[in-house]
CSV table of C-alpha atoms in Angstrom, one decimal:
chain,number,residue,atom,x,y,z
A,1,MET,CA,91.2,131.6,89.8
A,2,GLU,CA,89.5,134.4,88.0
A,3,SER,CA,87.7,134.1,84.7
A,4,ILE,CA,89.8,134.0,81.5
A,5,ASP,CA,89.5,137.7,80.8
A,6,THR,CA,90.6,139.1,84.1
A,7,PHE,CA,93.6,139.0,86.4
A,8,THR,CA,94.8,140.6,89.5
A,9,LEU,CA,97.4,143.3,88.9
A,10,LEU,CA,100.4,142.7,91.2
A,11,PRO,CA,102.7,145.4,92.4
A,12,LEU,CA,105.8,144.3,90.5
A,13,GLU,CA,108.9,146.3,89.7
A,14,MET,CA,111.8,145.5,87.5
A,15,ASN,CA,115.4,146.6,88.2
A,16,PRO,CA,116.4,148.1,84.9
A,17,SER,CA,120.0,147.0,85.0
A,18,THR,CA,119.8,143.5,86.5
A,19,LYS,CA,116.4,142.7,85.1
A,20,GLU,CA,115.4,141.3,88.4
A,21,ILE,CA,111.7,141.4,89.2
A,22,THR,CA,110.8,142.4,92.7
A,23,ALA,CA,107.4,143.0,94.4
A,24,ASN,CA,106.6,146.0,96.5
A,25,PRO,CA,104.9,145.3,98.9
A,26,ALA,CA,105.5,141.6,98.9
A,27,ASN,CA,104.1,138.6,100.7
A,28,ALA,CA,106.0,135.4,101.3
A,29,ALA,CA,104.4,133.4,98.5
A,30,LEU,CA,104.9,136.1,95.9
A,31,GLU,CA,108.5,136.5,97.0
A,32,LYS,CA,109.2,132.8,96.6
A,33,GLU,CA,107.5,132.8,93.2
A,34,LEU,CA,109.6,135.7,92.1
A,35,ALA,CA,112.8,134.2,93.3
A,36,ALA,CA,112.0,131.1,91.2
A,37,LEU,CA,111.1,133.2,88.3
A,38,ASN,CA,114.4,135.1,88.4
A,39,ALA,CA,116.3,131.9,88.8
A,40,LEU,CA,114.6,130.4,85.8
A,41,HIS,CA,115.2,133.6,83.8
A,42,ARG,CA,118.9,133.5,84.5
A,43,GLY,CA,118.9,129.8,83.5
A,44,LEU,CA,117.2,130.6,80.2
A,45,LEU,CA,119.7,133.4,79.5
A,46,ASN,CA,122.6,131.1,80.3
A,47,ALA,CA,121.3,128.4,78.0
A,48,GLY,CA,121.6,130.8,75.1
A,49,THR,CA,119.1,129.0,72.8
A,50,PRO,CA,118.4,130.7,69.5
A,51,ASN,CA,115.0,132.3,70.2
A,52,GLY,CA,115.3,132.4,73.9
A,53,VAL,CA,112.9,129.6,74.6
A,54,PRO,CA,114.0,126.3,76.2
A,55,PRO,CA,114.5,123.5,73.7
A,56,PRO,CA,112.3,120.4,73.9
A,57,PRO,CA,113.5,117.9,76.6
A,58,VAL,CA,115.0,115.6,74.0
A,59,PRO,CA,117.5,115.5,72.4
A,60,VAL,CA,119.9,116.3,75.3
A,61,ASN,CA,122.9,118.5,74.9
A,62,PRO,CA,125.8,115.9,74.8
A,63,THR,CA,128.6,118.0,76.3
A,64,ARG,CA,127.4,117.8,79.9
A,65,SER,CA,126.7,114.1,79.6
A,66,ALA,CA,130.3,113.6,78.3
A,67,GLN,CA,131.8,115.6,81.1
A,68,ILE,CA,129.8,113.6,83.7
A,69,GLY,CA,130.9,110.4,82.1
A,70,LYS,CA,134.5,111.5,82.2
A,71,LEU,CA,134.3,112.4,85.9
A,72,ARG,CA,132.7,109.1,86.7
A,73,GLU,CA,135.4,107.2,84.8
A,74,SER,CA,138.2,108.9,86.6
A,75,GLY,CA,136.4,108.3,89.9
A,76,ASN,CA,136.2,104.6,89.1
A,77,ASN,CA,139.9,104.6,88.2
A,78,GLU,CA,140.8,106.2,91.5
A,79,PHE,CA,138.6,103.8,93.4
A,80,ARG,CA,140.4,100.8,91.7
A,81,LYS,CA,143.8,102.3,92.6
A,82,GLY,CA,142.6,102.5,96.2
A,83,ASN,CA,142.5,106.3,96.4
A,84,HIS,CA,139.1,106.2,98.0
A,85,ALA,CA,139.1,109.8,99.2
A,86,GLU,CA,139.9,111.1,95.8
A,87,ALA,CA,137.2,108.9,94.3
A,88,VAL,CA,134.6,110.4,96.7
A,89,LYS,CA,135.7,113.8,95.6
A,90,LEU,CA,135.4,113.0,91.9
A,91,TYR,CA,132.0,111.4,92.3
A,92,GLY,CA,130.9,114.4,94.3
A,93,LEU,CA,131.9,116.7,91.4
A,94,ALA,CA,130.0,114.5,88.9
A,95,ILE,CA,126.9,114.5,91.1
A,96,GLY,CA,127.1,118.3,91.3
A,97,MET,CA,127.3,118.4,87.6
A,98,ALA,CA,124.4,116.0,87.0
A,99,LEU,CA,122.2,118.0,89.4
A,100,GLY,CA,123.3,121.2,87.7
A,101,ARG,CA,121.7,120.2,84.4
A,102,PRO,CA,119.3,122.8,83.1
A,103,HIS,CA,115.9,122.0,84.7
A,104,TRP,CA,114.1,121.4,81.4
A,105,GLU,CA,116.3,118.4,80.5
A,106,PRO,CA,114.7,115.0,81.1
A,107,SER,CA,114.3,114.3,84.8
A,108,GLY,CA,114.5,110.5,84.1
A,109,LEU,CA,118.1,111.0,82.8
A,110,VAL,CA,119.1,113.0,85.9
A,111,ARG,CA,117.6,110.3,88.2
A,112,GLU,CA,119.6,107.6,86.4
A,113,GLU,CA,122.9,109.4,86.5
A,114,VAL,CA,122.6,110.7,90.0
A,115,SER,CA,121.5,107.3,91.4
A,116,GLY,CA,124.5,105.6,89.8
A,117,LEU,CA,126.9,108.2,91.0
A,118,LEU,CA,125.6,108.3,94.5
A,119,SER,CA,125.7,104.5,94.7
A,120,ASN,CA,129.4,104.6,93.6
A,121,ARG,CA,130.2,107.3,96.2
A,122,ALA,CA,128.5,105.3,98.8
A,123,GLN,CA,130.8,102.4,98.0
A,124,ALA,CA,133.9,104.7,98.1
A,125,ASN,CA,132.8,106.0,101.5
A,126,MET,CA,132.3,102.4,102.7
A,127,ALA,CA,135.8,101.5,101.6
A,128,GLN,CA,137.0,104.2,104.0
A,129,GLN,CA,134.7,103.0,106.7
A,130,ASN,CA,132.7,106.3,106.6
A,131,TRP,CA,129.5,104.4,107.4
A,132,ALA,CA,127.4,107.5,108.1
A,133,GLU,CA,128.2,109.2,104.7
A,134,GLY,CA,127.9,105.9,102.9
A,135,ALA,CA,124.4,105.3,104.4
A,136,VAL,CA,123.2,108.8,103.4
A,137,ASP,CA,124.6,108.4,99.9
A,138,ALA,CA,123.0,105.0,99.4
A,139,GLU,CA,119.7,106.3,100.8
A,140,ALA,CA,119.7,109.2,98.3
A,141,SER,CA,120.6,106.8,95.5
A,142,VAL,CA,117.7,104.5,96.3
A,143,GLU,CA,115.4,107.5,96.5
A,144,MET,CA,116.3,108.4,93.0
A,145,LYS,CA,115.8,104.9,91.7
A,146,LYS,CA,114.0,102.4,93.7
A,147,ALA,CA,113.7,99.4,91.3
A,148,ASP,CA,116.8,97.7,89.9
A,149,ASN,CA,119.0,99.4,92.4
A,150,SER,CA,119.8,96.4,94.6
A,151,LYS,CA,123.4,97.7,95.1
A,152,GLY,CA,122.0,100.9,96.7
A,153,TRP,CA,119.7,99.0,98.9
A,154,TRP,CA,122.5,96.6,100.0
A,155,ARG,CA,124.9,99.4,100.7
A,156,ARG,CA,122.7,101.3,103.0
A,157,GLY,CA,121.7,98.1,104.8
A,158,LYS,CA,125.4,97.2,105.2
A,159,CYS,CA,126.2,100.7,106.6
A,160,LEU,CA,123.4,100.5,109.1
A,161,LEU,CA,124.5,97.1,110.2
A,162,GLU,CA,128.1,98.4,110.7
A,163,MET,CA,126.8,101.3,112.7
A,164,GLY,CA,124.8,98.8,114.9
A,165,ARG,CA,121.4,100.2,113.9
A,166,LEU,CA,119.9,96.8,113.5
A,167,GLU,CA,116.2,97.6,113.7
A,168,GLU,CA,116.6,100.2,110.9
A,169,ALA,CA,118.7,97.9,108.9
A,170,GLU,CA,116.2,95.1,109.0
A,171,VAL,CA,113.3,97.3,108.0
A,172,TRP,CA,115.4,98.8,105.2
A,173,VAL,CA,116.6,95.5,103.8
A,174,SER,CA,113.1,94.0,103.8
A,175,GLN,CA,111.9,97.0,101.9
A,176,GLY,CA,114.7,96.5,99.5
A,177,LEU,CA,113.7,92.9,99.0
A,178,GLU,CA,110.2,94.0,98.0
A,179,PHE,CA,111.7,96.1,95.2
A,180,GLY,CA,114.6,94.0,94.0
A,181,ALA,CA,112.9,90.5,94.1
A,182,ALA,CA,115.1,88.1,96.1
A,183,GLU,CA,118.5,89.6,95.3
A,184,PRO,CA,121.0,87.0,96.7
A,185,ASP,CA,123.2,89.7,98.3
A,186,LEU,CA,120.3,91.3,100.0
A,187,VAL,CA,119.0,87.9,101.3
A,188,GLN,CA,122.5,87.2,102.7
A,189,LEU,CA,122.6,90.6,104.4
A,190,LYS,CA,119.2,90.0,105.9
A,191,SER,CA,120.3,86.7,107.5
A,192,ASP,CA,123.5,88.5,108.7
A,193,ILE,CA,121.4,91.1,110.4
A,194,GLU,CA,119.2,88.5,112.0
A,195,LYS,CA,122.2,86.7,113.3
A,196,ARG,CA,123.6,89.9,114.8
A,197,LYS,CA,120.3,90.6,116.4
A,198,ALA,CA,120.1,87.1,117.9
A,199,LYS,CA,123.5,87.6,119.4
A,200,THR,CA,122.8,90.9,121.0
A,201,LEU,CA,119.5,89.8,122.5
B,1,MET,CA,43.9,147.8,49.9
B,2,TRP,CA,42.3,144.4,49.4
B,3,PRO,CA,43.4,142.0,52.1
B,4,PHE,CA,43.8,144.5,54.9
B,5,ASP,CA,40.3,145.9,54.7
B,6,LEU,CA,38.9,142.5,55.5
B,7,VAL,CA,41.0,142.0,58.7
B,8,ASP,CA,39.3,142.9,62.0
B,9,TRP,CA,42.2,144.5,63.7
B,10,VAL,CA,40.6,144.8,67.1
B,11,MET,CA,39.7,141.1,67.2
B,12,LEU,CA,43.2,140.1,65.9
B,13,SER,CA,45.0,142.1,68.6
B,14,ILE,CA,43.8,139.7,71.3
B,15,PRO,CA,45.6,136.6,70.1
B,16,ILE,CA,48.7,138.7,69.3
B,17,ALA,CA,48.7,140.2,72.7
B,18,TYR,CA,48.3,136.7,74.2
B,19,LEU,CA,51.3,135.4,72.2
B,20,PHE,CA,53.3,138.5,73.1
B,21,ILE,CA,52.6,138.2,76.8
B,22,LEU,CA,53.3,134.4,76.8
B,23,VAL,CA,56.6,134.7,75.0
B,24,GLY,CA,57.6,137.7,77.0
B,25,SER,CA,57.0,136.1,80.3
B,26,LEU,CA,58.8,132.9,79.3
B,27,TYR,CA,61.8,135.0,78.2
B,28,THR,CA,61.8,137.0,81.4
B,29,PHE,CA,61.6,133.9,83.5
B,30,SER,CA,64.4,132.1,81.7
B,31,SER,CA,66.7,135.1,81.8
B,32,ILE,CA,66.2,135.7,85.5
B,33,TYR,CA,66.6,132.0,86.2
B,34,ARG,CA,69.8,131.7,84.2
B,35,LYS,CA,71.2,134.9,85.8
B,36,ARG,CA,70.5,133.5,89.2
B,37,LYS,CA,72.1,130.2,88.4
B,38,ALA,CA,75.2,131.9,87.0
B,39,TYR,CA,75.4,134.1,90.1
B,40,ARG,CA,75.1,131.2,92.4
B,41,ALA,CA,77.8,129.3,90.4
B,42,ALA,CA,80.0,132.4,90.5
B,43,SER,CA,79.5,132.8,94.2
B,44,LEU,CA,80.7,129.2,94.9
B,45,GLU,CA,84.1,129.0,96.3
B,46,PRO,CA,86.7,128.5,93.6
B,47,TRP,CA,88.3,125.0,93.4
B,48,PHE,CA,91.9,126.3,93.2
B,49,SER,CA,93.5,129.2,95.1
B,50,PRO,CA,94.3,132.2,93.0
B,51,HIS,CA,96.7,131.5,90.1
B,52,LEU,CA,99.7,133.5,91.3
B,53,GLN,CA,101.9,132.6,88.3
B,54,ARG,CA,99.2,133.7,85.9
B,55,ASN,CA,98.8,137.0,87.8
B,56,VAL,CA,102.6,137.6,87.7
B,57,TYR,CA,102.8,136.9,84.0
B,58,LEU,CA,99.9,139.1,83.1
B,59,SER,CA,101.1,141.9,85.4
B,60,LEU,CA,104.5,141.8,83.7
B,61,LEU,CA,102.9,141.7,80.3
B,62,HIS,CA,100.8,144.8,81.0
B,63,GLN,CA,103.7,146.8,82.5
B,64,GLU,CA,104.4,149.8,80.4
B,65,ASP,CA,107.1,151.8,82.0
B,66,PRO,CA,109.7,150.3,81.5
B,67,LYS,CA,108.5,147.5,79.2
B,68,VAL,CA,109.6,144.1,80.5
B,69,PRO,CA,111.9,142.3,78.1
B,70,ASP,CA,110.7,139.2,76.3
B,71,SER,CA,113.1,136.8,78.1
B,72,ILE,CA,111.5,137.6,81.5
B,73,LEU,CA,108.0,137.1,80.0
B,74,LYS,CA,109.0,133.8,78.6
B,75,ALA,CA,110.3,132.7,82.0
B,76,ALA,CA,107.1,133.9,83.6
B,77,LEU,CA,105.0,132.0,81.0
B,78,LEU,CA,107.0,128.9,81.8
B,79,ARG,CA,106.4,129.3,85.5
B,80,ARG,CA,102.7,129.6,84.7
B,81,ALA,CA,102.8,126.4,82.6
B,82,VAL,CA,104.4,124.6,85.5
B,83,GLU,CA,101.6,125.6,87.8
B,84,ASP,CA,99.0,124.6,85.1
B,85,ILE,CA,100.6,121.1,84.9
B,86,SER,CA,100.2,120.6,88.6
B,87,ARG,CA,96.6,121.8,88.4
B,88,ILE,CA,95.6,119.6,85.4
B,89,ILE,CA,97.1,116.6,87.2
B,90,GLN,CA,95.0,117.4,90.3
B,91,VAL,CA,91.9,117.8,88.2
B,92,ARG,CA,92.4,114.5,86.3
B,93,SER,CA,93.2,112.5,89.4
B,94,GLN,CA,90.2,113.9,91.3
B,95,LYS,CA,87.6,113.5,88.6
B,96,GLN,CA,87.2,109.8,88.9
B,97,ALA,CA,86.9,109.8,92.7
B,98,LEU,CA,84.5,112.7,92.7
B,99,GLN,CA,82.2,111.1,90.1
B,100,VAL,CA,81.9,108.0,92.2
B,101,LEU,CA,81.2,110.0,95.3
B,102,LEU,CA,78.6,112.0,93.4
B,103,GLN,CA,76.8,108.9,92.2
B,104,ARG,CA,76.7,107.5,95.6
B,105,GLY,CA,75.4,110.7,96.9
B,106,SER,CA,78.3,111.2,99.3
B,107,VAL,CA,79.0,114.7,98.1
B,108,GLY,CA,76.7,117.6,97.2
B,109,ASP,CA,75.9,119.1,93.8
B,110,ASP,CA,77.7,122.2,94.8
B,111,LEU,CA,81.0,120.5,94.9
B,112,TRP,CA,80.5,119.0,91.5
B,113,GLN,CA,79.6,122.3,90.1
B,114,ARG,CA,82.7,123.9,91.5
B,115,PHE,CA,84.7,121.1,90.1
B,116,GLN,CA,83.3,121.4,86.6
B,117,ARG,CA,84.0,125.1,86.7
B,118,ALA,CA,87.6,124.5,87.6
B,119,GLU,CA,87.9,121.9,84.8
B,120,LYS,CA,86.6,124.4,82.3
B,121,GLU,CA,88.8,127.1,83.6
B,122,ILE,CA,91.9,124.9,83.4
B,123,GLU,CA,91.1,124.0,79.8
B,124,ASP,CA,90.8,127.6,78.8
B,125,GLU,CA,94.0,128.4,80.7
B,126,LEU,CA,95.9,125.7,78.8
B,127,ARG,CA,94.7,127.0,75.5
B,128,ASP,CA,95.6,130.5,76.5
B,129,VAL,CA,99.2,129.4,77.5
B,130,VAL,CA,99.7,127.6,74.2
B,131,SER,CA,98.6,130.6,72.1
B,132,GLU,CA,100.8,132.9,74.2
B,133,ALA,CA,103.7,130.6,73.7
B,134,ASN,CA,103.2,130.4,70.0
B,135,ALA,CA,103.2,134.2,69.9
B,136,PHE,CA,106.6,134.3,71.4
B,137,ALA,CA,108.3,131.7,69.2
B,138,PRO,CA,106.9,129.6,66.4
B,139,ASN,CA,105.9,126.1,67.6
B,140,TRP,CA,106.8,126.7,71.2
B,141,GLY,CA,103.2,125.9,72.1
B,142,GLN,CA,103.8,122.3,71.2
B,143,THR,CA,106.7,121.8,73.6
B,144,ILE,CA,106.0,124.2,76.4
B,145,PHE,CA,104.1,121.7,78.5
B,146,GLN,CA,106.7,119.0,78.0
B,147,THR,CA,109.3,121.4,79.2
B,148,ALA,CA,107.1,122.6,82.1
B,149,SER,CA,106.5,119.0,83.3
B,150,GLU,CA,110.2,118.3,83.3
B,151,LEU,CA,110.8,121.5,85.2
B,152,ALA,CA,108.3,120.4,87.9
B,153,GLN,CA,109.8,116.9,88.0
B,154,ASN,CA,113.4,118.2,88.2
B,155,ALA,CA,112.6,120.7,91.0
B,156,MET,CA,111.0,117.9,93.0
B,157,LEU,CA,113.9,115.5,92.4
B,158,ARG,CA,116.5,118.0,93.5
B,159,ASP,CA,114.6,118.9,96.6
B,160,ARG,CA,114.5,115.3,97.6
B,161,VAL,CA,118.2,114.7,97.0
B,162,ASN,CA,119.3,117.8,98.7
B,163,GLU,CA,117.1,117.0,101.7
B,164,ILE,CA,118.6,113.6,102.1
B,165,LEU,CA,122.2,114.7,101.5
B,166,SER,CA,121.8,117.5,104.0
B,167,THR,CA,121.4,114.9,106.7
B,168,ALA,CA,124.9,113.7,106.1
B,169,GLU,CA,126.5,116.1,108.5
B,170,SER,CA,124.3,115.3,111.5
B,171,GLU,CA,124.6,111.6,110.7
B,172,HIS,CA,128.3,111.9,110.6
B,173,GLU,CA,128.3,113.7,114.0
B,174,TRP,CA,126.1,111.1,115.5
B,175,TRP,CA,128.3,108.3,114.3
B,176,ASP,CA,131.5,110.0,115.6
B,177,LYS,CA,129.9,110.3,119.0
B,178,ARG,CA,128.6,106.8,119.0
B,179,LYS,CA,132.0,105.5,117.8
B,180,SER,CA,134.0,107.2,120.5
B,181,LYS,CA,131.5,106.0,123.1
B,182,ILE,CA,131.8,102.4,121.9
B,183,GLN,CA,135.6,102.7,121.9
B,184,ALA,CA,135.5,104.2,125.4
B,185,ASP,CA,133.3,101.4,126.6
B,186,PHE,CA,135.5,98.8,125.0
B,187,MET,CA,138.6,100.3,126.5
B,188,LYS,CA,137.0,100.4,129.9
B,189,GLU,CA,136.0,96.8,129.6
B,190,LEU,CA,139.5,95.9,128.7
B,191,ASP,CA,140.9,97.9,131.6
B,192,GLU,CA,138.5,96.3,134.0
B,193,GLU,CA,139.5,92.9,132.8
B,194,LYS,CA,143.2,93.7,133.3
B,195,VAL,CA,142.6,95.0,136.8
B,196,LYS,CA,140.7,92.0,137.7
B,197,SER,CA,143.2,89.5,136.5
B,198,ALA,CA,146.2,91.4,137.9
B,199,THR,CA,145.1,92.4,141.4
B,200,GLU,CA,142.7,89.7,142.3
B,201,GLY,CA,144.4,89.0,145.6
B,202,SER,CA,144.6,92.6,147.0
B,203,VAL,CA,141.0,93.4,146.3
B,204,ALA,CA,139.7,91.8,149.5
B,205,GLY,CA,142.0,93.7,151.7
B,206,SER,CA,141.4,97.1,150.2
B,207,VAL,CA,137.6,96.6,150.3
B,208,ALA,CA,137.7,95.7,153.9
B,209,GLY,CA,139.8,98.8,154.7
B,210,SER,CA,137.5,101.1,152.8
B,211,VAL,CA,134.5,99.7,154.6
B,212,LYS,CA,136.1,100.4,158.0
B,213,GLY,CA,136.9,103.9,156.9
B,214,ALA,CA,133.4,104.5,155.7
B,215,LYS,CA,132.0,103.5,159.1
B,216,THR,CA,134.2,105.9,161.0
B,217,VAL,CA,133.2,108.7,158.7
B,218,SER,CA,129.5,108.0,159.0
B,219,ASP,CA,129.9,108.0,162.8
B,220,ASP,CA,131.5,111.4,162.7
B,221,ASP,CA,128.6,112.6,160.5
B,222,ALA,CA,126.0,111.4,162.9
B,223,VAL,CA,127.7,113.2,165.8
B,224,LEU,CA,127.8,116.4,163.8
B,225,VAL,CA,124.1,116.2,162.9
B,226,GLU,CA,123.2,115.6,166.5
B,227,GLY,CA,125.3,118.6,167.5
B,228,GLY,CA,123.7,120.8,164.8
B,229,GLY,CA,120.1,119.8,165.4
B,230,PRO,CA,119.1,121.5,168.6
B,231,ALA,CA,120.9,124.7,167.7
B,232,GLU,CA,118.9,125.0,164.5
B,233,LYS,CA,115.7,124.3,166.4
B,234,ALA,CA,116.5,126.9,168.9
B,235,GLY,CA,117.2,129.4,166.1
B,236,LYS,CA,113.8,128.8,164.5
B,237,GLY,CA,112.0,129.1,167.8
B,238,LYS,CA,113.6,132.5,168.4
B,239,LYS,CA,112.6,133.7,165.0
B,240,LYS,CA,109.0,132.8,165.7
B,241,LYS,CA,109.0,134.4,169.0
B,242,GLY,CA,110.3,137.6,167.4
B,243,LYS,CA,107.5,137.6,164.9
B,244,ASN,CA,104.9,137.2,167.5
């Protein structure tokens, strides 16, 4: 980095109508950076805050949270009624909405929402015996929230067991036990996996 | 005039010259020394790679024709703050380890100097960003780094989720294949069991028959081979002869 008083002038150009910034000539890093910049700029414009600067992370705009909550509720209702495919769709919409939050809103909140929704979608997928999708959803849910997410750990473990990937399932469940201290469901699943393993050997 | 007449200027000039030369040489030495040191520090490799976001922001800021609107400048400033956050985190986390290594003598003084320069630079950089932010909107300087850190976190989080969710398709395909294979195996097993239980008696006869058939076939083959062998050999011989 140069000293505080100098900088490198980059060959940047602005499209007067779309306000997109482009570089000429460009290299890969610069192009990537400008793409991120243009995306952020669009996001800022869409946010429509009074003086054009993003608001502080808290408090959060409640409309989106309410919409996500509503979608989750209707997903839960469909699941209870047994329309599992419909529930998967609704949860998917809610996940898309949670991930579509403006990027300056608290990431912890996004983690919380997305992890819960993905875990629910995993369950809906499992109810339809879509083990592969269920496993992926549960994995993503755990990735978002490792501690206190024993349901997520259990669901992926179960899916892997159902698909016959016993080795993976065992590793996964023992990892889960490290995070979610001796959850009875997980312990039960672990012994199931061991039984299956003993049978196949 | 009274006091100046008594002073012997020639004799006084000697100590004055002495003092002058002494101070002058000390000053020259120190200035040269400091210049060299600064040059050496400047010629050290910088700790961080060039600050691309800062360059983008300042390039946009200095663009005259046409002037870049404020909204873009704000976005560029935010991008710059995001990069600064990652740099300050790096500096903070590396400082402890580097100090320990320096005390043990595991790393050279050069590295420490480079690090200290980077630390100072990043401090200046943060101050600069805050003042720029305050120039755009009152009190933005207080929240810009909070916002930037959330931006960085959120970007990372979405990357991770999308990466995992993008494996869903290939996993699905794998499982479909696996499932159909398991089903096929299962059906085969069932069929075999059926065949075994239904036609246990006729198996012996058919096997014997097929064995006989195989024998006759193999005999025929042997005859054919014997017939073909010499002809081939002859052909080869002829070719060789032709060449010679």
